[in-house]
Amino acid sequence: MSPRSASVNEELRRRSRERILAATVELVTERGYEATTLGDIAERAGSARGLISYYFPGKRQLLQSAVHRLMHLTLEEALEREPRTEDGRERLARAVDAVLGLAEQRPVLMRTHMAGILQAEGFVQCPEQQRLAALLRDTVERYGSTDVSRDYPLLRALLMGAVFAQLLPGAPMPKARLRAELFQRYGLGWELGVPPDGGPPGGTPELGRPLPDRAVRVPAQSSASSPPDREPPARSKSSK
């Protein structure tokens, strides 16, 4: 039997890694972080226990990579769902809704993830996080940012802060309120993305009013971008 090619081996490693990451999400969601062992994850993924240690330096790093993969897949699905659009405001609204929705749907997983980031190991720069970052950077750029290296970390921080506030034990902030504040900050219409039932929470500033001095101002869309009150342009074949 001839040896496998490098490309075949790379694909097998990719699939093995993804099975491990998917199993981690499943088990931590079902049992919680402390009750989930690396042996459990290996068994669920159908992989050798030593393979997990080969890919990931520890359990915390594994969980961060697993959640970053889930966030990337969730965000990618939200941005590409029909009707597809290149409108920067709609794409940013979908990104915000995807992240807040994930915190609402998987509170145990996301709370554990946020707690892990605050540990001594800190934020893991893994391939999954880099793919998520690339998608968010592209979203910020399409929104109209003229300085993505400044505005992407700010968006990331605001989303992380909203997730933390949404999941804070004993004093959670309502998702609709957090959404309204983020949409106001970025000048997004309430009807964009996937709006929750009902209108904006009472007391939310009207869109179009000047933002308070403490608010972060992100550059407005360029004139080439579609205004929020028009239909988004059809996606050309060249953009696929």
Short mmCIF file of the C-alpha atoms (twelve columns), coordinates in Angstrom:
data_MODEL
# 
_entry.id   MODEL 
# 
loop_
_atom_site.group_PDB 
_atom_site.id 
_atom_site.type_symbol 
_atom_site.label_atom_id 
_atom_site.label_alt_id 
_atom_site.label_comp_id 
_atom_site.label_asym_id 
_atom_site.label_seq_id 
_atom_site.Cartn_x 
_atom_site.Cartn_y 
_atom_site.Cartn_z 
_atom_site.pdbx_PDB_model_num 
ATOM 1   C CA . MET A 1   0.000   0.000  0.000  1 
ATOM 2   C CA . SER A 2   1.412   3.361  -1.022 1 
ATOM 3   C CA . PRO A 3   1.815   6.019  1.721  1 
ATOM 4   C CA . ARG A 4   -0.828  8.719  2.016  1 
ATOM 5   C CA . SER A 5   -0.049  12.056 0.418  1 
ATOM 6   C CA . ALA A 6   0.614   15.147 2.520  1 
ATOM 7   C CA . SER A 7   -2.745  16.629 1.502  1 
ATOM 8   C CA . VAL A 8   -4.603  13.500 2.639  1 
ATOM 9   C CA . ASN A 9   -2.795  13.519 5.980  1 
ATOM 10  C CA . GLU A 10  -3.606  17.197 6.442  1 
ATOM 11  C CA . GLU A 11  -7.286  16.565 5.768  1 
ATOM 12  C CA . LEU A 12  -7.352  13.700 8.259  1 
ATOM 13  C CA . ARG A 13  -5.760  15.910 10.914 1 
ATOM 14  C CA . ARG A 14  -8.282  18.657 10.201 1 
ATOM 15  C CA . ARG A 15  -11.212 16.262 10.587 1 
ATOM 16  C CA . SER A 16  -9.773  14.785 13.759 1 
ATOM 17  C CA . ARG A 17  -9.303  18.243 15.281 1 
ATOM 18  C CA . GLU A 18  -12.854 19.267 14.371 1 
ATOM 19  C CA . ARG A 19  -14.310 16.104 15.931 1 
ATOM 20  C CA . ILE A 20  -12.472 16.916 19.155 1 
ATOM 21  C CA . LEU A 21  -13.710 20.505 19.142 1 
ATOM 22  C CA . ALA A 22  -17.300 19.478 18.428 1 
ATOM 23  C CA . ALA A 23  -17.193 16.854 21.190 1 
ATOM 24  C CA . THR A 24  -15.904 19.472 23.633 1 
ATOM 25  C CA . VAL A 25  -18.845 21.772 22.910 1 
ATOM 26  C CA . GLU A 26  -21.320 18.929 23.297 1 
ATOM 27  C CA . LEU A 27  -19.955 17.618 26.584 1 
ATOM 28  C CA . VAL A 28  -19.377 20.958 28.298 1 
ATOM 29  C CA . THR A 29  -22.910 21.962 27.316 1 
ATOM 30  C CA . GLU A 30  -24.303 18.689 28.718 1 
ATOM 31  C CA . ARG A 31  -22.186 18.261 31.861 1 
ATOM 32  C CA . GLY A 32  -20.378 21.511 32.566 1 
ATOM 33  C CA . TYR A 33  -16.648 22.195 32.425 1 
ATOM 34  C CA . GLU A 34  -15.503 20.555 35.668 1 
ATOM 35  C CA . ALA A 35  -17.419 17.320 35.044 1 
ATOM 36  C CA . THR A 36  -15.978 16.935 31.537 1 
ATOM 37  C CA . THR A 37  -12.611 15.164 31.282 1 
ATOM 38  C CA . LEU A 38  -10.233 14.945 28.371 1 
ATOM 39  C CA . GLY A 39  -10.863 11.201 28.353 1 
ATOM 40  C CA . ASP A 40  -14.596 11.860 27.945 1 
ATOM 41  C CA . ILE A 41  -13.891 14.183 25.034 1 
ATOM 42  C CA . ALA A 42  -11.592 11.674 23.357 1 
ATOM 43  C CA . GLU A 43  -14.218 8.934  23.701 1 
ATOM 44  C CA . ARG A 44  -16.986 11.142 22.284 1 
ATOM 45  C CA . ALA A 45  -14.750 12.229 19.392 1 
ATOM 46  C CA . GLY A 46  -13.567 8.691  18.650 1 
ATOM 47  C CA . SER A 47  -9.948  9.793  19.062 1 
ATOM 48  C CA . ALA A 48  -6.989  8.694  21.145 1 
ATOM 49  C CA . ARG A 49  -6.521  10.565 24.427 1 
ATOM 50  C CA . GLY A 50  -2.964  11.467 23.464 1 
ATOM 51  C CA . LEU A 51  -4.161  13.142 20.275 1 
ATOM 52  C CA . ILE A 52  -5.901  15.855 22.274 1 
ATOM 53  C CA . SER A 53  -2.651  16.684 24.046 1 
ATOM 54  C CA . TYR A 54  -0.913  16.763 20.659 1 
ATOM 55  C CA . TYR A 55  -3.309  19.439 19.355 1 
ATOM 56  C CA . PHE A 56  -4.005  21.417 22.536 1 
ATOM 57  C CA . PRO A 57  -1.743  22.293 25.487 1 
ATOM 58  C CA . GLY A 58  -4.531  22.023 28.053 1 
ATOM 59  C CA . LYS A 59  -8.237  21.766 28.753 1 
ATOM 60  C CA . ARG A 60  -8.796  25.539 28.984 1 
ATOM 61  C CA . GLN A 61  -7.135  26.096 25.630 1 
ATOM 62  C CA . LEU A 62  -9.191  23.292 24.136 1 
ATOM 63  C CA . LEU A 63  -12.417 24.867 25.356 1 
ATOM 64  C CA . GLN A 64  -11.493 28.287 23.993 1 
ATOM 65  C CA . SER A 65  -10.706 26.809 20.600 1 
ATOM 66  C CA . ALA A 66  -13.968 24.858 20.633 1 
ATOM 67  C CA . VAL A 67  -16.046 27.937 21.458 1 
ATOM 68  C CA . HIS A 68  -14.208 30.067 18.905 1 
ATOM 69  C CA . ARG A 69  -15.001 27.440 16.276 1 
ATOM 70  C CA . LEU A 70  -18.667 27.446 17.292 1 
ATOM 71  C CA . MET A 71  -18.761 31.251 17.176 1 
ATOM 72  C CA . HIS A 72  -17.136 31.282 13.750 1 
ATOM 73  C CA . LEU A 73  -19.609 28.757 12.356 1 
ATOM 74  C CA . THR A 74  -22.563 30.585 13.910 1 
ATOM 75  C CA . LEU A 75  -21.427 33.955 12.606 1 
ATOM 76  C CA . GLU A 76  -20.647 32.577 9.156  1 
ATOM 77  C CA . GLU A 77  -24.104 31.038 8.917  1 
ATOM 78  C CA . ALA A 78  -25.740 34.308 9.994  1 
ATOM 79  C CA . LEU A 79  -23.823 36.370 7.454  1 
ATOM 80  C CA . GLU A 80  -24.470 33.987 4.574  1 
ATOM 81  C CA . ARG A 81  -28.134 33.195 5.218  1 
ATOM 82  C CA . GLU A 82  -30.708 34.197 2.638  1 
ATOM 83  C CA . PRO A 83  -31.276 36.808 1.506  1 
ATOM 84  C CA . ARG A 84  -27.531 37.237 1.153  1 
ATOM 85  C CA . THR A 85  -26.325 40.801 1.257  1 
ATOM 86  C CA . GLU A 86  -23.171 42.859 0.973  1 
ATOM 87  C CA . ASP A 87  -24.736 45.775 2.876  1 
ATOM 88  C CA . GLY A 88  -22.368 46.605 5.714  1 
ATOM 89  C CA . ARG A 89  -25.016 47.687 8.205  1 
ATOM 90  C CA . GLU A 90  -27.077 44.551 7.719  1 
ATOM 91  C CA . ARG A 91  -23.993 42.364 8.092  1 
ATOM 92  C CA . LEU A 92  -22.949 44.105 11.305 1 
ATOM 93  C CA . ALA A 93  -26.482 43.739 12.680 1 
ATOM 94  C CA . ARG A 94  -26.429 40.025 11.883 1 
ATOM 95  C CA . ALA A 95  -23.056 39.670 13.612 1 
ATOM 96  C CA . VAL A 96  -24.329 41.319 16.798 1 
ATOM 97  C CA . ASP A 97  -27.481 39.195 16.797 1 
ATOM 98  C CA . ALA A 98  -25.486 36.007 16.198 1 
ATOM 99  C CA . VAL A 99  -23.200 36.592 19.182 1 
ATOM 100 C CA . LEU A 100 -25.987 37.650 21.552 1 
ATOM 101 C CA . GLY A 101 -28.107 34.749 20.334 1 
ATOM 102 C CA . LEU A 102 -25.327 32.277 21.056 1 
ATOM 103 C CA . ALA A 103 -25.077 33.554 24.637 1 
ATOM 104 C CA . GLU A 104 -28.836 33.116 24.999 1 
ATOM 105 C CA . GLN A 105 -28.904 29.611 23.512 1 
ATOM 106 C CA . ARG A 106 -25.780 28.227 25.212 1 
ATOM 107 C CA . PRO A 107 -25.433 30.090 28.519 1 
ATOM 108 C CA . VAL A 108 -23.422 27.396 30.342 1 
ATOM 109 C CA . LEU A 109 -20.901 27.082 27.527 1 
ATOM 110 C CA . MET A 110 -20.488 30.816 26.976 1 
ATOM 111 C CA . ARG A 111 -20.281 31.608 30.712 1 
ATOM 112 C CA . THR A 112 -17.546 28.991 31.070 1 
ATOM 113 C CA . HIS A 113 -15.749 30.431 28.060 1 
ATOM 114 C CA . MET A 114 -15.821 33.961 29.465 1 
ATOM 115 C CA . ALA A 115 -14.557 32.734 32.829 1 
ATOM 116 C CA . GLY A 116 -11.715 30.885 31.120 1 
ATOM 117 C CA . ILE A 117 -10.552 33.988 29.281 1 
ATOM 118 C CA . LEU A 118 -10.066 35.717 32.643 1 
ATOM 119 C CA . GLN A 119 -7.783  32.939 33.888 1 
ATOM 120 C CA . ALA A 120 -4.013  33.303 33.951 1 
ATOM 121 C CA . GLU A 121 -3.682  31.631 30.545 1 
ATOM 122 C CA . GLY A 122 -5.632  34.501 29.013 1 
ATOM 123 C CA . PHE A 123 -6.852  34.745 25.459 1 
ATOM 124 C CA . VAL A 124 -5.782  31.905 23.149 1 
ATOM 125 C CA . GLN A 125 -4.582  32.825 19.657 1 
ATOM 126 C CA . CYS A 126 -5.587  29.579 17.947 1 
ATOM 127 C CA . PRO A 127 -6.543  28.895 14.305 1 
ATOM 128 C CA . GLU A 128 -10.228 28.929 15.245 1 
ATOM 129 C CA . GLN A 129 -9.908  32.345 16.891 1 
ATOM 130 C CA . GLN A 130 -8.033  33.674 13.868 1 
ATOM 131 C CA . ARG A 131 -10.811 32.566 11.507 1 
ATOM 132 C CA . LEU A 132 -13.393 34.213 13.753 1 
ATOM 133 C CA . ALA A 133 -11.293 37.388 13.866 1 
ATOM 134 C CA . ALA A 134 -10.983 37.462 10.074 1 
ATOM 135 C CA . LEU A 135 -14.771 37.263 9.718  1 
ATOM 136 C CA . LEU A 136 -15.342 40.077 12.224 1 
ATOM 137 C CA . ARG A 137 -12.634 42.225 10.652 1 
ATOM 138 C CA . ASP A 138 -14.283 41.786 7.265  1 
ATOM 139 C CA . THR A 139 -17.628 42.776 8.804  1 
ATOM 140 C CA . VAL A 140 -16.131 45.946 10.280 1 
ATOM 141 C CA . GLU A 141 -14.513 46.819 6.962  1 
ATOM 142 C CA . ARG A 142 -17.761 46.322 5.023  1 
ATOM 143 C CA . TYR A 143 -19.530 48.477 7.597  1 
ATOM 144 C CA . GLY A 144 -17.306 51.346 6.509  1 
ATOM 145 C CA . SER A 145 -14.386 51.448 8.938  1 
ATOM 146 C CA . THR A 146 -11.353 53.340 7.705  1 
ATOM 147 C CA . ASP A 147 -9.151  51.861 10.432 1 
ATOM 148 C CA . VAL A 148 -9.985  48.182 10.904 1 
ATOM 149 C CA . SER A 149 -6.989  47.563 13.159 1 
ATOM 150 C CA . ARG A 150 -8.546  50.022 15.637 1 
ATOM 151 C CA . ASP A 151 -12.254 49.319 15.148 1 
ATOM 152 C CA . TYR A 152 -12.169 45.508 15.098 1 
ATOM 153 C CA . PRO A 153 -10.719 45.164 18.652 1 
ATOM 154 C CA . LEU A 154 -13.304 47.671 19.833 1 
ATOM 155 C CA . LEU A 155 -16.183 45.684 18.330 1 
ATOM 156 C CA . ARG A 156 -14.761 42.486 19.836 1 
ATOM 157 C CA . ALA A 157 -14.549 44.146 23.260 1 
ATOM 158 C CA . LEU A 158 -18.105 45.474 23.034 1 
ATOM 159 C CA . LEU A 159 -19.468 42.052 22.051 1 
ATOM 160 C CA . MET A 160 -17.553 40.334 24.852 1 
ATOM 161 C CA . GLY A 161 -18.834 42.913 27.307 1 
ATOM 162 C CA . ALA A 162 -22.416 42.404 26.125 1 
ATOM 163 C CA . VAL A 163 -22.112 38.632 26.489 1 
ATOM 164 C CA . PHE A 164 -20.693 39.051 29.993 1 
ATOM 165 C CA . ALA A 165 -23.547 41.391 30.946 1 
ATOM 166 C CA . GLN A 166 -26.106 39.012 29.456 1 
ATOM 167 C CA . LEU A 167 -24.765 36.071 31.476 1 
ATOM 168 C CA . LEU A 168 -23.822 37.786 34.736 1 
ATOM 169 C CA . PRO A 169 -25.166 35.527 37.528 1 
ATOM 170 C CA . GLY A 170 -27.700 37.300 39.699 1 
ATOM 171 C CA . ALA A 171 -27.841 40.496 37.646 1 
ATOM 172 C CA . PRO A 172 -28.145 39.668 33.932 1 
ATOM 173 C CA . MET A 173 -28.944 42.424 31.451 1 
ATOM 174 C CA . PRO A 174 -31.840 41.737 29.042 1 
ATOM 175 C CA . LYS A 175 -30.708 40.771 25.569 1 
ATOM 176 C CA . ALA A 176 -33.046 43.307 23.935 1 
ATOM 177 C CA . ARG A 177 -31.543 46.158 25.962 1 
ATOM 178 C CA . LEU A 178 -27.980 45.153 25.116 1 
ATOM 179 C CA . ARG A 179 -28.921 44.826 21.445 1 
ATOM 180 C CA . ALA A 180 -30.555 48.261 21.472 1 
ATOM 181 C CA . GLU A 181 -27.458 49.862 22.987 1 
ATOM 182 C CA . LEU A 182 -25.101 48.242 20.463 1 
ATOM 183 C CA . PHE A 183 -27.388 49.135 17.562 1 
ATOM 184 C CA . GLN A 184 -27.598 52.747 18.789 1 
ATOM 185 C CA . ARG A 185 -23.833 52.942 19.122 1 
ATOM 186 C CA . TYR A 186 -23.316 51.810 15.535 1 
ATOM 187 C CA . GLY A 187 -26.337 53.624 14.072 1 
ATOM 188 C CA . LEU A 188 -28.173 50.446 13.052 1 
ATOM 189 C CA . GLY A 189 -31.925 50.304 12.496 1 
ATOM 190 C CA . TRP A 190 -33.835 48.058 14.884 1 
ATOM 191 C CA . GLU A 191 -35.331 46.155 11.931 1 
ATOM 192 C CA . LEU A 192 -31.930 44.955 10.693 1 
ATOM 193 C CA . GLY A 193 -30.521 41.520 11.506 1 
ATOM 194 C CA . VAL A 194 -32.944 39.340 13.459 1 
ATOM 195 C CA . PRO A 195 -34.930 41.734 15.667 1 
ATOM 196 C CA . PRO A 196 -36.624 40.242 18.730 1 
ATOM 197 C CA . ASP A 197 -40.387 40.435 19.133 1 
ATOM 198 C CA . GLY A 198 -41.612 43.949 19.768 1 
ATOM 199 C CA . GLY A 199 -39.817 47.235 19.297 1 
ATOM 200 C CA . PRO A 200 -36.810 48.720 21.071 1 
ATOM 201 C CA . PRO A 201 -36.961 48.762 24.878 1 
ATOM 202 C CA . GLY A 202 -38.505 51.874 26.392 1 
ATOM 203 C CA . GLY A 203 -36.107 54.739 26.812 1 
ATOM 204 C CA . THR A 204 -33.771 53.665 24.022 1 
ATOM 205 C CA . PRO A 205 -32.503 56.759 22.192 1 
ATOM 206 C CA . GLU A 206 -33.878 57.181 18.705 1 
ATOM 207 C CA . LEU A 207 -31.538 56.283 15.889 1 
ATOM 208 C CA . GLY A 208 -30.131 59.336 14.209 1 
ATOM 209 C CA . ARG A 209 -29.718 61.393 17.371 1 
ATOM 210 C CA . PRO A 210 -26.164 62.507 18.162 1 
ATOM 211 C CA . LEU A 211 -24.376 59.961 20.301 1 
ATOM 212 C CA . PRO A 212 -23.240 61.049 23.773 1 
ATOM 213 C CA . ASP A 213 -19.609 62.075 24.143 1 
ATOM 214 C CA . ARG A 214 -18.729 58.832 25.916 1 
ATOM 215 C CA . ALA A 215 -19.951 56.717 23.010 1 
ATOM 216 C CA . VAL A 216 -17.458 55.283 20.586 1 
ATOM 217 C CA . ARG A 217 -17.888 56.618 17.091 1 
ATOM 218 C CA . VAL A 218 -17.211 54.225 14.233 1 
ATOM 219 C CA . PRO A 219 -16.806 55.834 10.801 1 
ATOM 220 C CA . ALA A 220 -20.049 55.990 8.869  1 
ATOM 221 C CA . GLN A 221 -20.610 54.044 5.682  1 
ATOM 222 C CA . SER A 222 -19.010 55.466 2.602  1 
ATOM 223 C CA . SER A 223 -21.270 56.853 -0.082 1 
ATOM 224 C CA . ALA A 224 -20.696 53.684 -2.103 1 
ATOM 225 C CA . SER A 225 -22.485 51.619 0.520  1 
ATOM 226 C CA . SER A 226 -26.225 51.084 0.461  1 
ATOM 227 C CA . PRO A 227 -28.282 53.357 2.742  1 
ATOM 228 C CA . PRO A 228 -30.218 51.460 5.391  1 
ATOM 229 C CA . ASP A 229 -33.591 52.344 3.829  1 
ATOM 230 C CA . ARG A 230 -32.834 50.693 0.497  1 
ATOM 231 C CA . GLU A 231 -32.929 47.111 -0.586 1 
ATOM 232 C CA . PRO A 232 -29.468 45.505 -0.308 1 
ATOM 233 C CA . PRO A 233 -27.739 45.044 -3.667 1 
ATOM 234 C CA . ALA A 234 -27.895 41.646 -5.315 1 
ATOM 235 C CA . ARG A 235 -24.796 39.569 -4.767 1 
ATOM 236 C CA . SER A 236 -22.807 39.283 -7.953 1 
ATOM 237 C CA . LYS A 237 -21.302 36.033 -9.093 1 
ATOM 238 C CA . SER A 238 -17.828 37.506 -8.780 1 
ATOM 239 C CA . SER A 239 -18.365 38.129 -5.066 1 
ATOM 240 C CA . LYS A 240 -19.091 34.530 -4.230 1 
# 
